[in-house]
Short mmCIF file of C-alpha atoms and ligand atoms in Angstrom, two decimals:
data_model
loop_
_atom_site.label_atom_id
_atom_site.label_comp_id
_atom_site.label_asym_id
_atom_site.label_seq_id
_atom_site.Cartn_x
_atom_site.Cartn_y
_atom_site.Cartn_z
CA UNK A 12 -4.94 -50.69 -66.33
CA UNK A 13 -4.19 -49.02 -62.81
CA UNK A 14 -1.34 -49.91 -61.11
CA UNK A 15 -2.74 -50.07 -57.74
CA UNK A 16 0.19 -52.09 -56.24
CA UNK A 17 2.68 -49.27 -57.22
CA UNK A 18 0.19 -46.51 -56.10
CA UNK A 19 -0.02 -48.38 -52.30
CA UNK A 20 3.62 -48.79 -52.67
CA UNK A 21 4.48 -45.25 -53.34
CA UNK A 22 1.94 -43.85 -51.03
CA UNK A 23 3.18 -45.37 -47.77
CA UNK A 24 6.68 -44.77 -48.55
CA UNK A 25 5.88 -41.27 -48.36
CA UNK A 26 3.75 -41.60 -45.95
CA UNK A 27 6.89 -42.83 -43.59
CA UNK A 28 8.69 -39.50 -44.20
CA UNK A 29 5.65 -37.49 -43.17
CA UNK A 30 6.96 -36.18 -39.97
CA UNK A 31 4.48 -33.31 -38.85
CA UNK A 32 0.83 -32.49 -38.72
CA UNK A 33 1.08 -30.53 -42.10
CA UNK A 34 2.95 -33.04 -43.97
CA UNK A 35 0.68 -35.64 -42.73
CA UNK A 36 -2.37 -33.41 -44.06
CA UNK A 37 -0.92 -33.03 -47.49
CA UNK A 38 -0.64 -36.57 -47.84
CA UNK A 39 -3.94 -37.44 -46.37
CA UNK A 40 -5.46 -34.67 -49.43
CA UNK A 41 -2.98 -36.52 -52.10
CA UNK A 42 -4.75 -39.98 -51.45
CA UNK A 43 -7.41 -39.89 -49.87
CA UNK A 44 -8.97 -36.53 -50.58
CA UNK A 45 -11.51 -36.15 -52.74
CA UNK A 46 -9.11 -35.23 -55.56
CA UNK A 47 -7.12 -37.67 -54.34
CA UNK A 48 -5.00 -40.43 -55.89
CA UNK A 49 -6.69 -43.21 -54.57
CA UNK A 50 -10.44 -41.62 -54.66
CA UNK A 51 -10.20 -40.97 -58.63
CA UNK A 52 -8.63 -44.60 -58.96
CA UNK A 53 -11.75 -46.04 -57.38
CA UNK A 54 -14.00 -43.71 -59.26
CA UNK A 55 -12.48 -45.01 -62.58
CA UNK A 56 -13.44 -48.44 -61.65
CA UNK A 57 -16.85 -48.16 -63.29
CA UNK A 58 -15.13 -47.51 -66.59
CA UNK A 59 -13.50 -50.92 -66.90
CA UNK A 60 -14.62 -54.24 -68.12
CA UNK A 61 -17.62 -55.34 -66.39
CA UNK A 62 -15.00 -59.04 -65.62
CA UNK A 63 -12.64 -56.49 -64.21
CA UNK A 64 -14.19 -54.78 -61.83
CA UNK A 65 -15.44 -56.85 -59.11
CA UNK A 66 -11.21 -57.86 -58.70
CA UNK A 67 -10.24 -54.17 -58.98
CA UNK A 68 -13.18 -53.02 -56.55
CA UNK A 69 -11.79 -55.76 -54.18
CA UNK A 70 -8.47 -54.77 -54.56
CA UNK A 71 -8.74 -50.82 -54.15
CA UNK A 72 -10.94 -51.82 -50.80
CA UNK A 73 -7.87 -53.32 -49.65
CA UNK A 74 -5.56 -50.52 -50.45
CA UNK A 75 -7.78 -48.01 -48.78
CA UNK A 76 -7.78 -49.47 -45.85
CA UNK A 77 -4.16 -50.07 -45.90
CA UNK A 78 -3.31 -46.51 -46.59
CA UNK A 79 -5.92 -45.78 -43.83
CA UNK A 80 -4.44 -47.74 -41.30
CA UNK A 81 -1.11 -45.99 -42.49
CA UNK A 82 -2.52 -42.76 -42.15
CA UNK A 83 -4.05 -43.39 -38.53
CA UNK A 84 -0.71 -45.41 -37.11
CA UNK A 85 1.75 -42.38 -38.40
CA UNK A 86 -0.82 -39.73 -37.25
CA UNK A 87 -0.22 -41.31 -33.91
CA UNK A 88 3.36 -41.47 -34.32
CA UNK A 89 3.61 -37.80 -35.18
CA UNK A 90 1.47 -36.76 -31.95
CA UNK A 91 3.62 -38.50 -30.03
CA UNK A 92 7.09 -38.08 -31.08
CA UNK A 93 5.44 -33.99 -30.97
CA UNK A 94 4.27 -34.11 -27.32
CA UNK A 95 7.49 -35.71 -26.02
CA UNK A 96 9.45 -32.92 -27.47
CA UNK A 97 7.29 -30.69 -25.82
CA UNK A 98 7.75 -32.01 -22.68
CA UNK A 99 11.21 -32.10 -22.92
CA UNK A 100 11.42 -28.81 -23.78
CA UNK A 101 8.42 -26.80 -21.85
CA UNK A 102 8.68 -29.86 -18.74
CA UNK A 103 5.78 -28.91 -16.32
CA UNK A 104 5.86 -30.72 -13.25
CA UNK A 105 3.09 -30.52 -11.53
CA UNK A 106 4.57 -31.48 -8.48
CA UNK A 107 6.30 -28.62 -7.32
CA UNK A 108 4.67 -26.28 -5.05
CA UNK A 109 2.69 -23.44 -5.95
CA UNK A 110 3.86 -19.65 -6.03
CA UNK A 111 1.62 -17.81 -3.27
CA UNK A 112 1.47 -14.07 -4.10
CA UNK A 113 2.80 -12.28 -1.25
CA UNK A 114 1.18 -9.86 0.92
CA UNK A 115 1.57 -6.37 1.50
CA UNK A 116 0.80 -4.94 4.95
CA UNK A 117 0.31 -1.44 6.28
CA UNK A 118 3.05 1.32 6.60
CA UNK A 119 4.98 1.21 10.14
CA UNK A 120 3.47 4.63 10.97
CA UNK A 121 0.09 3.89 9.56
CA UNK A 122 0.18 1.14 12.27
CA UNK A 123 1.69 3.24 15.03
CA UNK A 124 -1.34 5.36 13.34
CA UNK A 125 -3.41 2.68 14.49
CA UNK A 126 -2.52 1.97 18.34
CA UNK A 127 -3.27 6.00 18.71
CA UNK A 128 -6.62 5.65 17.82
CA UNK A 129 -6.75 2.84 19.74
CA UNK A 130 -5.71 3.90 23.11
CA UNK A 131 -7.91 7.12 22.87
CA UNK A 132 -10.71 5.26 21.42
CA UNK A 133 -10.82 3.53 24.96
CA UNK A 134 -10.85 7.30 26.66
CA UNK A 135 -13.38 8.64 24.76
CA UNK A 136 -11.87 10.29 21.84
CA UNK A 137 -12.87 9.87 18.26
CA UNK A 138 -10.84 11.11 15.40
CA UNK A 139 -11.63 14.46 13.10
CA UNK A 140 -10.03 14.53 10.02
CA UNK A 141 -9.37 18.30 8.83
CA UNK A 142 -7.53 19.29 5.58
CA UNK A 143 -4.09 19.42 4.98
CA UNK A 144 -3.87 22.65 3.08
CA UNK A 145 -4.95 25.82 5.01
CA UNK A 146 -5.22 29.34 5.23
CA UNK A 147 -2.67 31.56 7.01
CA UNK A 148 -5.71 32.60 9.38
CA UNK A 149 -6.64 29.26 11.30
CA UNK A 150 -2.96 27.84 10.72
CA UNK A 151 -1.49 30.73 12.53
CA UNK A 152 -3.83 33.81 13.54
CA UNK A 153 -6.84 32.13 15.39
CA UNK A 154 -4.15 29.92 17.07
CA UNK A 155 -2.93 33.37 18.86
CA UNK A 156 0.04 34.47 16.13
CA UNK A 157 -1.08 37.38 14.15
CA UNK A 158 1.38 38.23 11.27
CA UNK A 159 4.77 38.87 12.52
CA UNK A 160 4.71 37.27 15.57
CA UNK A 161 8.33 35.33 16.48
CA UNK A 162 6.37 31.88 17.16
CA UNK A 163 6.09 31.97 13.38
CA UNK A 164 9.67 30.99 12.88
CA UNK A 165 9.12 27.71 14.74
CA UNK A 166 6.64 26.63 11.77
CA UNK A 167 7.77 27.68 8.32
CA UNK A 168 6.17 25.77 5.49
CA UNK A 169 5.50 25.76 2.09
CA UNK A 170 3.05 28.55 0.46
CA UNK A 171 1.28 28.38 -2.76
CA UNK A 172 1.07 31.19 -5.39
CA UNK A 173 -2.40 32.13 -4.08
CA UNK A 174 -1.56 34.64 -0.96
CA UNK A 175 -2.59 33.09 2.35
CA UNK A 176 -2.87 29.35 1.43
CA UNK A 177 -0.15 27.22 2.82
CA UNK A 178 0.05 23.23 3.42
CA UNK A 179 -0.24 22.92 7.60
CA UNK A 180 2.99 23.09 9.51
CA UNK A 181 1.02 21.29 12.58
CA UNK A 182 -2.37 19.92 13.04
CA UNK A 183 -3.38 22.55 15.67
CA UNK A 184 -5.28 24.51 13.03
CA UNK A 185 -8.07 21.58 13.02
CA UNK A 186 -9.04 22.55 16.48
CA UNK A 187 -10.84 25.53 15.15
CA UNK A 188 -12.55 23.56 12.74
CA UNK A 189 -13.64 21.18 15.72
CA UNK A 190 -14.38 23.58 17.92
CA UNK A 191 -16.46 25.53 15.64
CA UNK A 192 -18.16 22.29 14.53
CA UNK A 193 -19.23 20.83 17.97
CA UNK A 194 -19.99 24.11 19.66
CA UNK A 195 -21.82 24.65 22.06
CA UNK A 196 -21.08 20.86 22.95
CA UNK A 197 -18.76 19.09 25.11
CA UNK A 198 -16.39 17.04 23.18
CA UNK A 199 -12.88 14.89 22.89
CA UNK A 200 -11.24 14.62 19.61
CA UNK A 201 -8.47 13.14 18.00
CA UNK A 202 -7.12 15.27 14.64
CA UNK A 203 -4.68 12.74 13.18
CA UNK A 204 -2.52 14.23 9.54
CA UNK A 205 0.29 15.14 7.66
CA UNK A 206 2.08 18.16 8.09
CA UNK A 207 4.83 19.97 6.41
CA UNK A 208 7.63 22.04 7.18
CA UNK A 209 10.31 23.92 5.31
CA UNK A 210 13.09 23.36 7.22
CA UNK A 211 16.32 21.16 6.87
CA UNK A 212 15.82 17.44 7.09
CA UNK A 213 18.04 15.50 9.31
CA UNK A 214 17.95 12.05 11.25
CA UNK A 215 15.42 14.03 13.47
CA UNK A 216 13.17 16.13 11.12
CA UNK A 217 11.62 15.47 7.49
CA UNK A 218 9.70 17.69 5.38
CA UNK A 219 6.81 16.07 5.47
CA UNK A 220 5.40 14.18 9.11
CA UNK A 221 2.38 13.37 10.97
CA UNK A 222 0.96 14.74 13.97
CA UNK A 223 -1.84 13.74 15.90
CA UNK A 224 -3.36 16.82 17.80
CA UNK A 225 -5.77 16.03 21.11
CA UNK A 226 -8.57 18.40 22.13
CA UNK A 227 -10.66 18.19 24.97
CA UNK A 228 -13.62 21.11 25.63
CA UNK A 229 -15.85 21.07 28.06
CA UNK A 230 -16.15 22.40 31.73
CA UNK A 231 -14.12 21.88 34.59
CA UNK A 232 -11.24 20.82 32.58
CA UNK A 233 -8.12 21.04 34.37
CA UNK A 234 -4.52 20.30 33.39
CA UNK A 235 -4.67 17.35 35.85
CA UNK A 236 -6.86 15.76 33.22
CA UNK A 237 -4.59 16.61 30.93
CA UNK A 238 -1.51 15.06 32.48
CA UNK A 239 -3.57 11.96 33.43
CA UNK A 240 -4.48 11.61 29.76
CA UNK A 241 -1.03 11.53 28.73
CA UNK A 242 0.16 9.23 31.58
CA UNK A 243 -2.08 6.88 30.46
CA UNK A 244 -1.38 6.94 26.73
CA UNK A 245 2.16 6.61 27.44
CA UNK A 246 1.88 3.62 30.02
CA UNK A 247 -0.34 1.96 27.21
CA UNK A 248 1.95 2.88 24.38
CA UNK A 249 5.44 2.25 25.65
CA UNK A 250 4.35 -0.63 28.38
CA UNK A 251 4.43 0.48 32.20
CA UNK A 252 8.34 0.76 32.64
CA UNK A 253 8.91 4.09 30.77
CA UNK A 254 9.37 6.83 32.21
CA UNK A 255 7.32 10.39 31.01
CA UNK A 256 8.23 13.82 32.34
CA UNK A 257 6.31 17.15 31.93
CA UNK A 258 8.17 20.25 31.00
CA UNK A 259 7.40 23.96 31.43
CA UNK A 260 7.19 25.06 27.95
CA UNK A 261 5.53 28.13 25.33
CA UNK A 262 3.15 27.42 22.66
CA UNK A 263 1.21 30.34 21.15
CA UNK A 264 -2.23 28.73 21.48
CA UNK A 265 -2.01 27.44 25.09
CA UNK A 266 -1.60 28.76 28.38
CA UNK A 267 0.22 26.93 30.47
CA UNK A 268 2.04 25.41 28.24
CA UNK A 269 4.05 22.05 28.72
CA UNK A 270 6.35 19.36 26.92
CA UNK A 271 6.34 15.87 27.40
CA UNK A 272 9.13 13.39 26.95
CA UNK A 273 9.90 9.79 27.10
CA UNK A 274 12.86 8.22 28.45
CA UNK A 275 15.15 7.56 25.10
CA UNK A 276 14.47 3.68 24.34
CA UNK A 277 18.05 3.48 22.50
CA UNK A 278 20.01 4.60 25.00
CA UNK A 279 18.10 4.14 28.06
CA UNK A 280 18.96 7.47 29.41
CA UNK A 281 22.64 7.46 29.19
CA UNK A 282 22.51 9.41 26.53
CA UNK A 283 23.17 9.14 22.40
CA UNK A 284 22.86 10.68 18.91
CA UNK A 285 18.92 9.95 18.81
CA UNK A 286 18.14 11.93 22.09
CA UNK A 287 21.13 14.46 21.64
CA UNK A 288 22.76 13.00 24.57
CA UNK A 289 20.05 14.12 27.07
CA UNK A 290 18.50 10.64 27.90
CA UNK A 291 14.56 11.58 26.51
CA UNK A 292 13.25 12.07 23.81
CA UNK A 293 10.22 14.72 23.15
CA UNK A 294 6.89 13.38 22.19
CA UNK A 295 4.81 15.71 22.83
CA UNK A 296 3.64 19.40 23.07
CA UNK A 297 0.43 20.46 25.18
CA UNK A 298 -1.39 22.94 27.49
CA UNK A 299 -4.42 24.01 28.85
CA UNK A 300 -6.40 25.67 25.47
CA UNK A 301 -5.70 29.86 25.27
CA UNK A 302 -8.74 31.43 26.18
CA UNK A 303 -8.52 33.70 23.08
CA UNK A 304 -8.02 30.33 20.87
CA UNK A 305 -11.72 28.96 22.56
CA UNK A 306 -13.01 32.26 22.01
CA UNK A 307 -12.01 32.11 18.22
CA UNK A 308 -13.42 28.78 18.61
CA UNK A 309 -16.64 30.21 19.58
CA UNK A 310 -16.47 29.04 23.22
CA UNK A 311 -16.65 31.55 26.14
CA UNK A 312 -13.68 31.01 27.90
CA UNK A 313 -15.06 31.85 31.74
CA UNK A 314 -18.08 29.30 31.21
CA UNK A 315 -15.25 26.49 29.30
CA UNK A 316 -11.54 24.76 29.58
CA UNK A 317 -9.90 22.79 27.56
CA UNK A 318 -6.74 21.28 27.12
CA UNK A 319 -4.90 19.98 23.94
CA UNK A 320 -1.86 18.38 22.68
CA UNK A 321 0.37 17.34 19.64
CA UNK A 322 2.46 14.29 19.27
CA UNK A 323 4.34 12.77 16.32
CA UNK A 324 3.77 9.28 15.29
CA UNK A 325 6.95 9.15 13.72
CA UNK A 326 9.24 10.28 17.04
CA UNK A 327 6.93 7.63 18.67
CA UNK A 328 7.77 4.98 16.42
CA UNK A 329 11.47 6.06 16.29
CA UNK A 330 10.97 5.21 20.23
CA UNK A 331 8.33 2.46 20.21
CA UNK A 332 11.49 -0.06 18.03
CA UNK A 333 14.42 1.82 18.50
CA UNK A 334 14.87 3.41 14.86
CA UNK A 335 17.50 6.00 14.93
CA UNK A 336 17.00 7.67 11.94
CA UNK A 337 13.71 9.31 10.54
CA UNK A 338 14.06 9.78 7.14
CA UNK A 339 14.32 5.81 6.86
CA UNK A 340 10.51 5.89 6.94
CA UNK A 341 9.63 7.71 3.47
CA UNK A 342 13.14 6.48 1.94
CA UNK A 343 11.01 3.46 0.01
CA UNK A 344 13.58 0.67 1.28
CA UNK A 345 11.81 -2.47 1.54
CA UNK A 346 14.41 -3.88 3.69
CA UNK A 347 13.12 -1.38 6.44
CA UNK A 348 9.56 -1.39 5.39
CA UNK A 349 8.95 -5.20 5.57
CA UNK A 350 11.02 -5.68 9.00
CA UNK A 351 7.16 -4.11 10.31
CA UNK A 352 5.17 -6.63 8.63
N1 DAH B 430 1.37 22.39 17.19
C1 DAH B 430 2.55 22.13 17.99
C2 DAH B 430 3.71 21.78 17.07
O1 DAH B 430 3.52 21.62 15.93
C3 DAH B 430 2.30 21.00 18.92
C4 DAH B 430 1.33 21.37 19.96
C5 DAH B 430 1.76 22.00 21.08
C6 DAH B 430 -0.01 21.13 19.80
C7 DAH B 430 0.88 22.35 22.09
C8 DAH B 430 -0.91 21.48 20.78
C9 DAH B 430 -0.45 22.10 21.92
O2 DAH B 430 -2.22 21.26 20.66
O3 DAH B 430 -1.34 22.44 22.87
O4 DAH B 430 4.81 21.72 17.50
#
């Protein structure tokens, strides 16, 4: 005779110590599987007595369904007592605000970069891009220095093993390449890049720089374009109350030749570290284009004129908010980086 009383006994007391998902699963196989306890007591039922069964039938109905209910009211249990540990470990609250990714933004020169463009965009000038590594020819010879000559000194830069090819110590090489492009055209071009230089860096000079070179062929160009030009990039650039003053000056690959400075924005012209105690600050080198430079450019130099310049971004920016030291831009410190976002 089954014991059916001591198997519903026996099964919910274990049941009661079933405490996780697996235990609860083993049990649920012991019973009520199909191997289970309970299934091959019910099975047996059609071996008794015929005047046994229909009280054992009744009897194993009601222990399934109270091991059933057992199983589903612990199962609950479980879940329960296992999502509020997880919430009191791994608390999410929903409630607090979101993370927003943050932003980059564009390199202080890249910007400075930018306003160039800009402000010559609105005279007519649209930008050229030329290469960065060059040949000792348009880098130095068709600007007017054939080997040897002292200018040389002024841009030493880094050569590679192959004789003749050199990364550009100024952007001035490009105007061949725009010249030589555009002839027999007018034309007014920006050449914006980096340049290199092997020289020592200091709070005024790094290895690596921009320029941004202006060239402006046509005919009838005089340097009075040229110094209105520059008037009015400065006046745009540095607002209406700095002052710019032209300097006699020698470049190779123009004739005359001038410099151009600002009035030093840290000091105000008294005088400091940043402008070596002279009150300005150079910005700028141009002239009136060599006629042997427009001739190498293809242009006949009694039918054209030109004039053309070179500025750095970075002495610009240095100005434009007062930075005294230039190396700060490629040193990587986000501290200075983001102070331009
Ligand atoms: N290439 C010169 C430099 O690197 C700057 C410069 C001077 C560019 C006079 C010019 C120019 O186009 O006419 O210092």
């Amino acid at each position: 005779m089954l014991d059916l009383q001591e198997l519903q006994a026996r099964a919910l007391d274990e049941l009661a110590n079933a405490d996780s998902q697996e235990a609860l699963e083993q049990w649920r196989h012991a019973y009520l599987g199909r191997t289970g306890e309970l299934t091959l007591a019910l099975r047996s039922i059609g071996q008794l007595p015929a005047e046994e069964r229909p009280a054992a039938g009744q009897q194993a109905n009601q222990v399934r369904q109270a091991l059933t209910e057992g199983f589903e009211v612990r199962q609950a249990a479980v879940n329960e007592a296992a999502m509020a540990a997880t919430l009191a470990t791994d608390a999410l609250d929903v409630r607090l605000p979101g993370r927003p990714q943050t932003l980059g933004h564009v390199h202080v020169i890249t910007q400075v970069l930018r306003d160039i463009y800009g402000i010559f965009r609105q005279m007519g000038f649209s930008v050229f891009q030329t290469r960065e590594v060059e040949d000792d020819t348009t880098n130095f010879q068709l600007l007017n220095m054939p080997p040897d000559h002292p200018a040389r000194d002024m841009w030493s830069t880094f050569y590679a093993t192959t004789p003749g090819v050199l990364l550009r110590t100024h952007t001035s090489p490009g105007q061949i390449h725009a010249m030589r492009q555009f002839y027999p055209d007018p034309f007014r071009v920006i050449l914006p890049g980096k340049c290199y230089r092997y020289e020592q860096v200091t709070t005024r000079s790094e290895h690596m720089f921009h320029q941004v070179e202006g060239l402006a062929i046509g005919q009838n160009i005089t340097i009075a374009d040229l110094k209105g030009v520059l008037e009015h990039f400065a006046r745009q650039m540095f607002g209406p109350e700095r002052k710019l003053r032209f300097r006699a000056s020698y470049f190779p690959f123009t004739e005359p030749s001038a410099e151009c400075d600002v009035d030093c924005s840290i000091c105000g012209g008294a005088g400091c570290q940043l402008c070596k105690h002279s009150g300005w600050l150079e910005i700028l080198g141009g002239g009136m284009v060599h006629p042997e430079v427009l001739r190498n450019g293809g242009y006949d130099p009694d039918v054209y004129s030109g004039f053309a310049f070179g500025m750095g971004p970075e002495r610009l920016a240095l100005l434009k908010y007062g930075i005294n030291d230039i190396r700060l831009f490629y040193a990587n410190d986000l501290r200075f980086l983001q102070q331009f976002g």
